[in-house]
Coordinates of C-alpha atoms in Angstrom, one line a residue:
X56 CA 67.2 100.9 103.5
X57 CA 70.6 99.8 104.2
X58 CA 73.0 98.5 101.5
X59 CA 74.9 95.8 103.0
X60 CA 78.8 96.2 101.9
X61 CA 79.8 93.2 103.9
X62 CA 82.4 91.4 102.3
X63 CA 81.9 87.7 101.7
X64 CA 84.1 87.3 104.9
X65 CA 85.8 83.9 103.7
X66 CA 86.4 85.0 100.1
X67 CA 88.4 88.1 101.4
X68 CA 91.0 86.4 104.0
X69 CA 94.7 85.9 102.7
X70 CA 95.8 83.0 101.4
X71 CA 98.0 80.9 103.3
X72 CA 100.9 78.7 101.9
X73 CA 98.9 75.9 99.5
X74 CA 97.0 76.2 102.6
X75 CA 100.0 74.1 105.2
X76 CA 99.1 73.9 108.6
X77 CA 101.1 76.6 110.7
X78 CA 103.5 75.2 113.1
X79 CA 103.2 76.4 116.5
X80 CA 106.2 78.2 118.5
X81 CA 109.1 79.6 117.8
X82 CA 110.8 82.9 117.7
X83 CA 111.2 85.5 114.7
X84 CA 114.2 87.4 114.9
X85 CA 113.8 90.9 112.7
X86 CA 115.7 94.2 112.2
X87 CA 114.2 97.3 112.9
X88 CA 116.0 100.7 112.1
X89 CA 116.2 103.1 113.3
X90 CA 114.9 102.4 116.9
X91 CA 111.5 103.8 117.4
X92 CA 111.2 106.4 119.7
X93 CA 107.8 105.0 120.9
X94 CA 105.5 102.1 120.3
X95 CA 102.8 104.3 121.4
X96 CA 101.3 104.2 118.1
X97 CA 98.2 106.5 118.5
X98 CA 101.0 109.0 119.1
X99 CA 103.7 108.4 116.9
X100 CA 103.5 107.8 113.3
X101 CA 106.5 106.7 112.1
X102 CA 107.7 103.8 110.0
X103 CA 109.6 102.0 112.8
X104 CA 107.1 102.5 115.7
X105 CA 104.3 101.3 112.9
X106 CA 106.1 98.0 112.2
X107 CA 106.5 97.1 115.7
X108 CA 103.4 98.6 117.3
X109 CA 101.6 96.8 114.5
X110 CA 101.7 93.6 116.3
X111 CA 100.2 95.4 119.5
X112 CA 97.3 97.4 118.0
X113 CA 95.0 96.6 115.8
X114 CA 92.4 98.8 113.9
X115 CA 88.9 98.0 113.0
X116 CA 90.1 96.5 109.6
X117 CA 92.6 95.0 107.3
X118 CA 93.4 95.3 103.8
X119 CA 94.5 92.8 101.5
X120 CA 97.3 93.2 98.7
X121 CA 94.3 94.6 96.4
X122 CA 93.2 97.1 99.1
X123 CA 90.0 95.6 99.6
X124 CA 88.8 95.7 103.1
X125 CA 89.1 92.5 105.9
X126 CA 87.9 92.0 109.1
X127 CA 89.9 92.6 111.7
X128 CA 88.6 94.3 115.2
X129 CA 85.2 94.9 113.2
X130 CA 83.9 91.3 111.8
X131 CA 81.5 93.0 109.6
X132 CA 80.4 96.2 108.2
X133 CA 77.1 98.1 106.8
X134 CA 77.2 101.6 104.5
X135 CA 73.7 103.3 104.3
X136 CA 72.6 103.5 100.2
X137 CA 73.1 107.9 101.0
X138 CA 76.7 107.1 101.4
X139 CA 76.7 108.8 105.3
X140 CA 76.2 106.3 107.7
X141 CA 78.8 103.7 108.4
X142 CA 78.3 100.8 110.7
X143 CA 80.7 98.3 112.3
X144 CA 79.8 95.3 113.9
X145 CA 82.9 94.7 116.5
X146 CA 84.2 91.5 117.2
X147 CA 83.3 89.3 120.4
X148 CA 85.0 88.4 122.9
X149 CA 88.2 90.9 122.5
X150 CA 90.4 91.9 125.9
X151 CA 93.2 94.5 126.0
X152 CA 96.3 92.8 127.4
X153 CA 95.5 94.3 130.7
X154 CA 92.6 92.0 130.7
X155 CA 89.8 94.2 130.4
X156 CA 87.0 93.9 128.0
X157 CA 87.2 96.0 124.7
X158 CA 84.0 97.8 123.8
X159 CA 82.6 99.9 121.5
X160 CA 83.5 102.5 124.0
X161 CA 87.7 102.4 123.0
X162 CA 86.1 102.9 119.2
X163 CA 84.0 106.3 120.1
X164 CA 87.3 107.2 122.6
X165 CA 89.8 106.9 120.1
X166 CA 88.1 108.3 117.3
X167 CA 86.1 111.0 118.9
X168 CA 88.8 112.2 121.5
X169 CA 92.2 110.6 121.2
X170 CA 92.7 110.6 117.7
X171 CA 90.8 113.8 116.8
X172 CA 94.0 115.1 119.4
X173 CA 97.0 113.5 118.3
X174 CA 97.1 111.6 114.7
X175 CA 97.1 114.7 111.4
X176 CA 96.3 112.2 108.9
X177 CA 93.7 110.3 110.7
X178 CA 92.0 114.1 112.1
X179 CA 91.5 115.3 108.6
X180 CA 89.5 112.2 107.6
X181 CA 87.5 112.7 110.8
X182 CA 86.7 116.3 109.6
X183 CA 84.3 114.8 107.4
X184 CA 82.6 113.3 110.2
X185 CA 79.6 114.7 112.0
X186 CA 79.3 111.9 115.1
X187 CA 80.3 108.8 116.4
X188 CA 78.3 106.9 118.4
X189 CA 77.7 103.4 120.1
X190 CA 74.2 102.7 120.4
X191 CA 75.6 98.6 122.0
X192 CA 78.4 97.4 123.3
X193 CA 79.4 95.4 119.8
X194 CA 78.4 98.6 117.5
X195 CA 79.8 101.7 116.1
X196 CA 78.1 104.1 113.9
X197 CA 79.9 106.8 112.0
X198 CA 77.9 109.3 110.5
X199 CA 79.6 111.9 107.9
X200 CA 78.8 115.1 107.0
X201 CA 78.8 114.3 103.2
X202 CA 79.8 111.6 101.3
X203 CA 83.4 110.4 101.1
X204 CA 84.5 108.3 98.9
X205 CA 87.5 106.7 100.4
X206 CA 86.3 106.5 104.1
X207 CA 86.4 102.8 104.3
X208 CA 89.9 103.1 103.4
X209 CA 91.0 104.7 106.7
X210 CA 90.5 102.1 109.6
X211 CA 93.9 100.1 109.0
X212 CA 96.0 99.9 112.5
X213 CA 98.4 103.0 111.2
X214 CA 95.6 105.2 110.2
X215 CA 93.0 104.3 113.4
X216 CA 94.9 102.3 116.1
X217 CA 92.2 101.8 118.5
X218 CA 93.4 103.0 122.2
X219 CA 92.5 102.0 125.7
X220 CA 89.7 104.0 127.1
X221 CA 89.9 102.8 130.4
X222 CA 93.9 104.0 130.4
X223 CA 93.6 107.5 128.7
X224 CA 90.5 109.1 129.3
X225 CA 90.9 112.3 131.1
X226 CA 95.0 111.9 130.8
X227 CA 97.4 113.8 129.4
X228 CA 97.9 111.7 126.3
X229 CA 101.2 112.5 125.7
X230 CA 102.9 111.9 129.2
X231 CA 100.5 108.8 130.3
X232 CA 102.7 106.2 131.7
X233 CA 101.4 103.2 129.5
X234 CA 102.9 105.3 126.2
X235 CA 105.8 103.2 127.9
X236 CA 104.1 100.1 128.4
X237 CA 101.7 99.8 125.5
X238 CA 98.7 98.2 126.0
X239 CA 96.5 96.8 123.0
X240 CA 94.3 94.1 121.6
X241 CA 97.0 93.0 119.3
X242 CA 98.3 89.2 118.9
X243 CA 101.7 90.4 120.8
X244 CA 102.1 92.0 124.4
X245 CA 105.3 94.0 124.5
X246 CA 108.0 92.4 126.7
X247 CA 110.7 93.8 127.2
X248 CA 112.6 96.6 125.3
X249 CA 116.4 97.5 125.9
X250 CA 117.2 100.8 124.5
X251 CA 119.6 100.5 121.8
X252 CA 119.8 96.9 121.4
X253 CA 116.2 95.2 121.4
X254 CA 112.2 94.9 121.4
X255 CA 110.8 91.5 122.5
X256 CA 107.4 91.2 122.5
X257 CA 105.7 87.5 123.4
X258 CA 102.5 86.0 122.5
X259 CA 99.1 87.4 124.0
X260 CA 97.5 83.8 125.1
X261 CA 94.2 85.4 125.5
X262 CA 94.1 86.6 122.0
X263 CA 90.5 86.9 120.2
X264 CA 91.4 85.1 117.2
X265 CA 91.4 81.9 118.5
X266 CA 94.5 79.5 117.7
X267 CA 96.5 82.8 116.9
X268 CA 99.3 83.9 116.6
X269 CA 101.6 80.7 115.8
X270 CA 104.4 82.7 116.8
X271 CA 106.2 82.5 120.8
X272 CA 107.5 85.4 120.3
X273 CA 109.3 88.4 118.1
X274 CA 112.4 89.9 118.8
X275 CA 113.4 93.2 117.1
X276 CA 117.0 93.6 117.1
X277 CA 118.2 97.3 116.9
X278 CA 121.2 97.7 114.2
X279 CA 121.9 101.2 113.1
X280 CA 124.4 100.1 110.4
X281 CA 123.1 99.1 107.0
X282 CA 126.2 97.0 106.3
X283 CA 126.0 95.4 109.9
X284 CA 122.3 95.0 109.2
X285 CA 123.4 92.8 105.8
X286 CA 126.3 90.6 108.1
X287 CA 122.9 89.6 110.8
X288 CA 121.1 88.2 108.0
X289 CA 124.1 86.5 106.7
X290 CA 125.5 85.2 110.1
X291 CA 121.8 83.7 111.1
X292 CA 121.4 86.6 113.6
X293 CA 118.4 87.7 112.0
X294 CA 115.6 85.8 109.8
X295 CA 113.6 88.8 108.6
X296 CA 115.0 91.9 107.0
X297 CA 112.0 94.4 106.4
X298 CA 112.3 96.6 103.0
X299 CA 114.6 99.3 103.2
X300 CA 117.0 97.6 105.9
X301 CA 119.8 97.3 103.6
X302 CA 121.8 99.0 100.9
X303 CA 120.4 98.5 97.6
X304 CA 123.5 97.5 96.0
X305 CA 123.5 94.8 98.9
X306 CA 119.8 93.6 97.8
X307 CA 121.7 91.4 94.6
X308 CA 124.2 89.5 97.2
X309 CA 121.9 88.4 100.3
X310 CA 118.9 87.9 98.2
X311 CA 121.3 85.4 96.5
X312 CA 122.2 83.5 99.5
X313 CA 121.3 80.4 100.6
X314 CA 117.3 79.3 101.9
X315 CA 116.6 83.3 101.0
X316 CA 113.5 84.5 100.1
X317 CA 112.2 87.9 98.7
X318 CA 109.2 89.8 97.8
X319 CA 107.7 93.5 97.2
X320 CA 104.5 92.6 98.4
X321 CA 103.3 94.2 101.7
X322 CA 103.7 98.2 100.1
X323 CA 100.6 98.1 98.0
X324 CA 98.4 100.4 100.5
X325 CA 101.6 103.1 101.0
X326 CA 102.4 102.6 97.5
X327 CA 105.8 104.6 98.0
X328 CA 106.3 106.9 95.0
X329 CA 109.6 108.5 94.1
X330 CA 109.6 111.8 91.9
X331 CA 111.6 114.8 91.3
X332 CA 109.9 118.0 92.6
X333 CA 109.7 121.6 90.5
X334 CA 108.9 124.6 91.4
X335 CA 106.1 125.7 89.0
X336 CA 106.4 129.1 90.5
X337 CA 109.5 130.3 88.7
X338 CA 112.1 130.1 86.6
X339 CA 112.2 127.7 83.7
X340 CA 110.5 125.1 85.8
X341 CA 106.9 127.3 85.4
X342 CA 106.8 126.3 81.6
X343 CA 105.0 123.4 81.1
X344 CA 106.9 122.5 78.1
X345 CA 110.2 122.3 79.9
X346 CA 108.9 120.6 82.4
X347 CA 107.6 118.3 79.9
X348 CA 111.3 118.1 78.9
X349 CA 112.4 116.7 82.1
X350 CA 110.4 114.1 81.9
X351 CA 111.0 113.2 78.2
X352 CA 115.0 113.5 79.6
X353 CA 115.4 111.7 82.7
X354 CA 116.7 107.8 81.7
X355 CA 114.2 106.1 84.7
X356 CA 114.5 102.7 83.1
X357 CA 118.8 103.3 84.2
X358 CA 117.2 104.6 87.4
X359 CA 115.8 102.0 88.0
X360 CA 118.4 99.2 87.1
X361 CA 121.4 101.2 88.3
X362 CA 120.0 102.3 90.7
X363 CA 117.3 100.8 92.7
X364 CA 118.4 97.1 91.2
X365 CA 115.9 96.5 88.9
X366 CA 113.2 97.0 92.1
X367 CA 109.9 99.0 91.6
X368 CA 108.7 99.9 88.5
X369 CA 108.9 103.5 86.2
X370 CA 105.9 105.2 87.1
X371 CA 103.5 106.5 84.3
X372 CA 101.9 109.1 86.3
X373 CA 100.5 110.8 89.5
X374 CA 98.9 107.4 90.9
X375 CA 101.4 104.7 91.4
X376 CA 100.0 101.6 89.9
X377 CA 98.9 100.1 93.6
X378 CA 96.6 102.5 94.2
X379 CA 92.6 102.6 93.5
X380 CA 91.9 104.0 90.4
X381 CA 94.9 104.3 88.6
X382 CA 94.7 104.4 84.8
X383 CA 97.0 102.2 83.0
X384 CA 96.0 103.7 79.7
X385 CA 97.6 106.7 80.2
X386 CA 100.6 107.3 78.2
X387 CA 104.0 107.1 80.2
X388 CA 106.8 109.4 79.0
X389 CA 109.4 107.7 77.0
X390 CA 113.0 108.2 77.1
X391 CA 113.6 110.7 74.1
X392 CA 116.6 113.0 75.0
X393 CA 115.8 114.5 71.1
X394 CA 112.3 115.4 71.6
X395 CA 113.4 116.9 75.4
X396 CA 115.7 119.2 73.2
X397 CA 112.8 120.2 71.5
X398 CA 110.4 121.1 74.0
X399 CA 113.9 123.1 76.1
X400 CA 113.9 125.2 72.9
X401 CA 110.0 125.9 72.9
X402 CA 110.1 126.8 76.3
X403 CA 112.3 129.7 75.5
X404 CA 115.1 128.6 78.3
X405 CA 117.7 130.7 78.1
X406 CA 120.6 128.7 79.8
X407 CA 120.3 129.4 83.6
X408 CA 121.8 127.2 86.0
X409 CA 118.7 125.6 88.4
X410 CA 119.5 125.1 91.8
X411 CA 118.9 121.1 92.7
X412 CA 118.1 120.2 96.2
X413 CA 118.4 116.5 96.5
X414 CA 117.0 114.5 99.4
X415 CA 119.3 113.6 101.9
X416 CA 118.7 110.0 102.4
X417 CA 121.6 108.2 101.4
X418 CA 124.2 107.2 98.8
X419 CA 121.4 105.9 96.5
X420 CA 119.7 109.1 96.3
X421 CA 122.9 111.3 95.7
X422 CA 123.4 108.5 92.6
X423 CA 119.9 109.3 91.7
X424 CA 121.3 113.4 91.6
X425 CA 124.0 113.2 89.8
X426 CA 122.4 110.5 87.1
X427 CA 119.7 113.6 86.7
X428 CA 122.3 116.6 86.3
X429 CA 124.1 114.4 83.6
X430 CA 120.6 113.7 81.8
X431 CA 119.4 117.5 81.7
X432 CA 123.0 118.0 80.6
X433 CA 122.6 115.9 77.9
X434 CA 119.4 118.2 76.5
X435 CA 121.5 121.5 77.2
X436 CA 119.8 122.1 80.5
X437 CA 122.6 123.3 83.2
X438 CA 122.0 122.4 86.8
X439 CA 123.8 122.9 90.4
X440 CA 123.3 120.3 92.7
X441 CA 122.9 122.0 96.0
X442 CA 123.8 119.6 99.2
X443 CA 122.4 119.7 102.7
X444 CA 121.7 117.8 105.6
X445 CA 117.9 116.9 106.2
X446 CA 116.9 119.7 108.4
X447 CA 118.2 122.2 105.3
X448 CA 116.5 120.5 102.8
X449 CA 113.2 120.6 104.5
X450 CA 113.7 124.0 105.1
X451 CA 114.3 124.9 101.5
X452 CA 111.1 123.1 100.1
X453 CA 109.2 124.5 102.9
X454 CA 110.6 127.9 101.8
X455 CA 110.2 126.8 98.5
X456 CA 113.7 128.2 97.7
X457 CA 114.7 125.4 95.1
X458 CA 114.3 124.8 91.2
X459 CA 114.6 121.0 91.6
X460 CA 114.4 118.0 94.1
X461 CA 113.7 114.7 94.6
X462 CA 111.4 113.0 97.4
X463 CA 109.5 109.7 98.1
X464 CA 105.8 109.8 99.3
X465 CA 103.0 107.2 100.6
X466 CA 99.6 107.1 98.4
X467 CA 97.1 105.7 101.0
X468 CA 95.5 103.4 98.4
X469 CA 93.3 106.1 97.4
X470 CA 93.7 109.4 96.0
X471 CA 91.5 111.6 98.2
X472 CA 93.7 110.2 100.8
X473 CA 97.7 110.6 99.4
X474 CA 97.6 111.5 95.9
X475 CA 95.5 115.2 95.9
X476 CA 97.4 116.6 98.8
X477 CA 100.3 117.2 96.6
X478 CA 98.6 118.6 93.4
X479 CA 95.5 120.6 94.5
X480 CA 95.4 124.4 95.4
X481 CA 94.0 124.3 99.1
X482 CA 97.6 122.7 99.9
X483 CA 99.5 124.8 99.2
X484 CA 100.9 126.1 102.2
X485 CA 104.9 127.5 103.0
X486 CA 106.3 126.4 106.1
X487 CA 105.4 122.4 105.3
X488 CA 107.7 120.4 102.8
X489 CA 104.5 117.5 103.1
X490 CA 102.5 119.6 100.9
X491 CA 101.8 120.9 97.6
X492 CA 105.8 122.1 97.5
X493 CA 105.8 122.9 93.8
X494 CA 103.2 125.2 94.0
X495 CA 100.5 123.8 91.3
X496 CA 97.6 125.1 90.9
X497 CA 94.7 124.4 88.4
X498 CA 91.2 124.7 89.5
X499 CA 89.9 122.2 87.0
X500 CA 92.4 120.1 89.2
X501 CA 90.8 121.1 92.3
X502 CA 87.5 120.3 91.2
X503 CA 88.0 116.4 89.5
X504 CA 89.9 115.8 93.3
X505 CA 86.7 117.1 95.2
X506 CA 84.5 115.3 92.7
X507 CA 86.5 111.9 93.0
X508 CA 86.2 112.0 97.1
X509 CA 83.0 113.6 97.3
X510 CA 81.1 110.3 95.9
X511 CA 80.9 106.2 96.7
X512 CA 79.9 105.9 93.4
X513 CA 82.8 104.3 92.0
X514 CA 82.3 104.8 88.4
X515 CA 82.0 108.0 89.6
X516 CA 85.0 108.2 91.3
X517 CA 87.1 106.5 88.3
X518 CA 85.8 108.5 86.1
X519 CA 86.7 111.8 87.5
X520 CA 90.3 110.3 88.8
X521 CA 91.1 109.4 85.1
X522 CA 90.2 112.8 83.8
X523 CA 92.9 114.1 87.0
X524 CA 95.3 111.9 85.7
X525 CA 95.4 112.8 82.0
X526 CA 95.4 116.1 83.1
X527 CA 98.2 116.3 85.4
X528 CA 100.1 113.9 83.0
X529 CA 100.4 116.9 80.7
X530 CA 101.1 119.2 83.2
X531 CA 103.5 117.6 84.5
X532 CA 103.7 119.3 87.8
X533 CA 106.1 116.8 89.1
X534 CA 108.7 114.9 87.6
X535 CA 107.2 111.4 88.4
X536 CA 110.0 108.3 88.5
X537 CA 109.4 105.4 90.0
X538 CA 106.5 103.6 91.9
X539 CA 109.4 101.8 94.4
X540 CA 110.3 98.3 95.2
X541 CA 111.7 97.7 98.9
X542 CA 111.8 93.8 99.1
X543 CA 111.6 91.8 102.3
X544 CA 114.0 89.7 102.5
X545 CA 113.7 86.6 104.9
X546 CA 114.7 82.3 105.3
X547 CA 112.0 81.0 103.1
X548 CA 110.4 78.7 106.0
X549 CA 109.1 81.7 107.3
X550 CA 105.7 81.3 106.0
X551 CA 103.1 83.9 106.4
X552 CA 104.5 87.2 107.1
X553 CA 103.0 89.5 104.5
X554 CA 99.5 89.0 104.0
X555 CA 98.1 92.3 103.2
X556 CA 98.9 95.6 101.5
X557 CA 100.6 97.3 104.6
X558 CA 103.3 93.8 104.9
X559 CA 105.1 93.8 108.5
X560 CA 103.6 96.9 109.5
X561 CA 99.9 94.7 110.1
X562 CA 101.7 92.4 112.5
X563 CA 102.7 88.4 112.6
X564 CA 99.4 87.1 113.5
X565 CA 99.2 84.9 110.4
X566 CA 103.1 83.9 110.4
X567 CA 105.0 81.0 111.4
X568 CA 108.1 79.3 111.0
X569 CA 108.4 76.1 109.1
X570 CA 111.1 73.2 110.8

């Protein structure tokens, strides 16, 4: 007997603006940066290739800005009661911009072949996989090997872009000449692009969801200069300035401006969390207390506002607050420079100078350095900060050859899929700065992550993810700081644009521009 999981379909799609009717036509002008080095997006990953590819691909579903699941190539979906059987119901009537039919075919292809081949994240949720198959046209069935918790969690367009069959079967995926002239199912068709200045991609009139997109058109417009990127939006070049365009000390004076709008909606899915890493290997940074000390030191509500603007929010723990099970109970560190004193004198540090490898990203993040040596200065703790470009600093974590650093990472939504990779034992591997760099290990750890994936009970599942987060909360592996704000930043008649928990990245079928 099946247990049907379909959402109540209607209850589930975003809400539009006091429910307005769109206004067809027009253009959205929007920065991207950098320039992506391919819109192939079963290929590449990144940010910027995500954002823009977004609106040519499509995966089988959506998520909205609580990470529950929406329609989007699959209109419905079944989960057997054992947890091992998933099956999607695809949507009728699709056609790849080429104009061929989409089937269930491009699903099995792209999962089974493509993907398996080319995406790292998306290959190690398909290890848990036994078979996909297509018994119609309209179907897909995934079968697993054992129950996964978060497997309906993985199908959004970044994590499974469904691929043309028809285009790359039998190919060599990475040199096929369409990875040049993208072809999807998506509400946009790409263009034209102009190396170094812009992406313009126009409406796909044959598009399955009928009466969308709203939108003529989207023009990306390549500026490599974060203060140049500030004068577009001021000068009317640009409507749309996606999170992290600009300076954060610019985020104040253009939000400020004029028929401006601004939200940190549309990161709930990444939910991007900033935190400073130590190496529990060595040094003073393998006592628990001291690191305990950091925390207790580090002034993350001046991080915050000094910093980052008064954007994001101090994080408590391991899971940043947008993603599935996090525990708001759990006791966030305070800042108490006195008891950090304290817990420095427990640990029996003896005044060594730690070597701090700060990420290379910018003029924020070497504020965020140097606002960290003063506070461990304040408790007596003396630290070197050690500068490098952004090859050297992935060297050194993946040589783990540091005391201290700092980095941002992406959650998923759900721990199994970005929160364990960094704390349990399995991952920790030299040669990778993705992993677990600091070098935790605790097998009670190891066994509450397996637990919490290895279930779709969710009690289950919440249960054991609490116990991982008290846990690691006095551990303390990592220095955890903030669970980060990046504001988009457009006119405010541009209705629309973010209406699920992955924001610009999901693509502008839902938006439109208000006259």
């Amino acid at each position: 007997m099946r247990r049907l999981l379909t959402a109540a379909i209607a209850g589930l799609l975003p809400a539009t603006s006091a429910m307005a009717d769109p206004v067809m036509g027009g253009r959205a002008n929007i920065v991207v940066q950098p320039e992506p080095p391919s819109l192939m997006l079963g290929l590449v990953q990144n940010a910027p290739t995500q954002m823009v590819a977004g609106n040519i691909y499509e995966g089988l579903l959506r998520y909205d800005t609580k990470l529950n699941p929406m329609p989007s190539l699959a209109k419905s979906w079944e989960i057997s009661e054992d947890g091992l059987t998933y099956t999607f119901h695809l949507e009728d009537g699709v056609k790849w911009h080429d104009g061929t039919p989409f089937s269930s075919a491009d699903v099995v292809f792209t999962a089974d072949v493509f993907l398996r081949e080319s995406h790292p994240r998306f290959r190690a949720v398909l290890a848990h996989v036994e078979s996909i198959t297509a018994p119609d046209d309209n179907t897909v069935v995934f079968k697993l090997k054992s129950a996964f918790g978060p497997f309906l969690n993985a199908f959004e367009v970044g994590s499974m872009p469904i691929v043309p069959k028809h285009v790359y079967e039998g190919t060599d995926f990475a040199t096929n000449p369409a990875n040049n002239t993208p072809i999807g199912t998506g509400p946009f068709k790409l263009d034209e692009w102009s190396k170094g200045s812009y992406i313009k991609l126009v409406k796909n009139a044959d598009y399955w969801d009928e009466g969308k997109p709203y939108l003529d058109e989207i023009y990306w417009h390549v500026i490599p200069d974060a203060a140049s990127r500030a004068v577009a939006f001021e000068t009317g070049q640009v409507d749309i300035l996606p999170g992290g365009s600009i300076e954060n000390f610019d985020v104040p004076r253009i939000t400020a401006l004029e028929n401006t709008c601004s939200t940190e909606s549309g990161w709930e899915f990444f939910g991007p969390q900033s935190w400073v890493w130590m190496n529990n290997r060595q040094g003073p940074t393998a006592s628990k207390e001291f690191r305990q000390a950091i925390m207790y030191a580090i002034d993350r509500d001046f991080v915050r506002d000094a910093l980052w603007n008064g954007m994001g929010k101090v994080s408590t723990g391991p899971f940043a607050g947008s993603t599935r099970f996090y525990d708001a109970s759990i006791a966030p560190f305070s800042y108490d420079p006195e008891k950090a004193k304290e817990l420095v004198k427990a640990s029996g540090y003896d005044g060594e100078v730690l070597e701090f490898v700060p990420m290379p990203y910018g003029e924020t993040w070497m504020r965020l350095a140097e606002v960290i040596k003063q506070n461990l200065s304040d408790i007596g703790v003396n630290v070197d900060i050690v500068s490098t470009d952004v090859a050297g600093w992935n060297k050194r974590l993946s040589d783990w050859d540091f005391d201290l650093s700092t980095t941002y990472l992406f959650q998923y939504g759900d721990p199994a899929l970005g929160v364990a990779r960094t704390y349990i034992s399995s991952n920790i591997a030299k040669g990778s700065p993705w992993n677990n760099v600091a070098g935790y290990s605790n097998p009670d750890i190891d066994a509450l992550f397996e637990k919490g994936a290895g279930t779709i009970n969710t009690d289950e599942r919440a249960a054991a993810y609490t116990e991982v987060q008290r846990k690691l909360a006095e551990d303390v592996p990592v220095g955890w700081l903030l669970d980060m704000g990046f504001p988009t930043i457009t006119r405010c008649n541009v209705k629309d644009l973010i209406t699920t928990g992955i924001g610009v990245n999901d693509g502008f079928k839902n938006a439109y521009i208000e006259k």
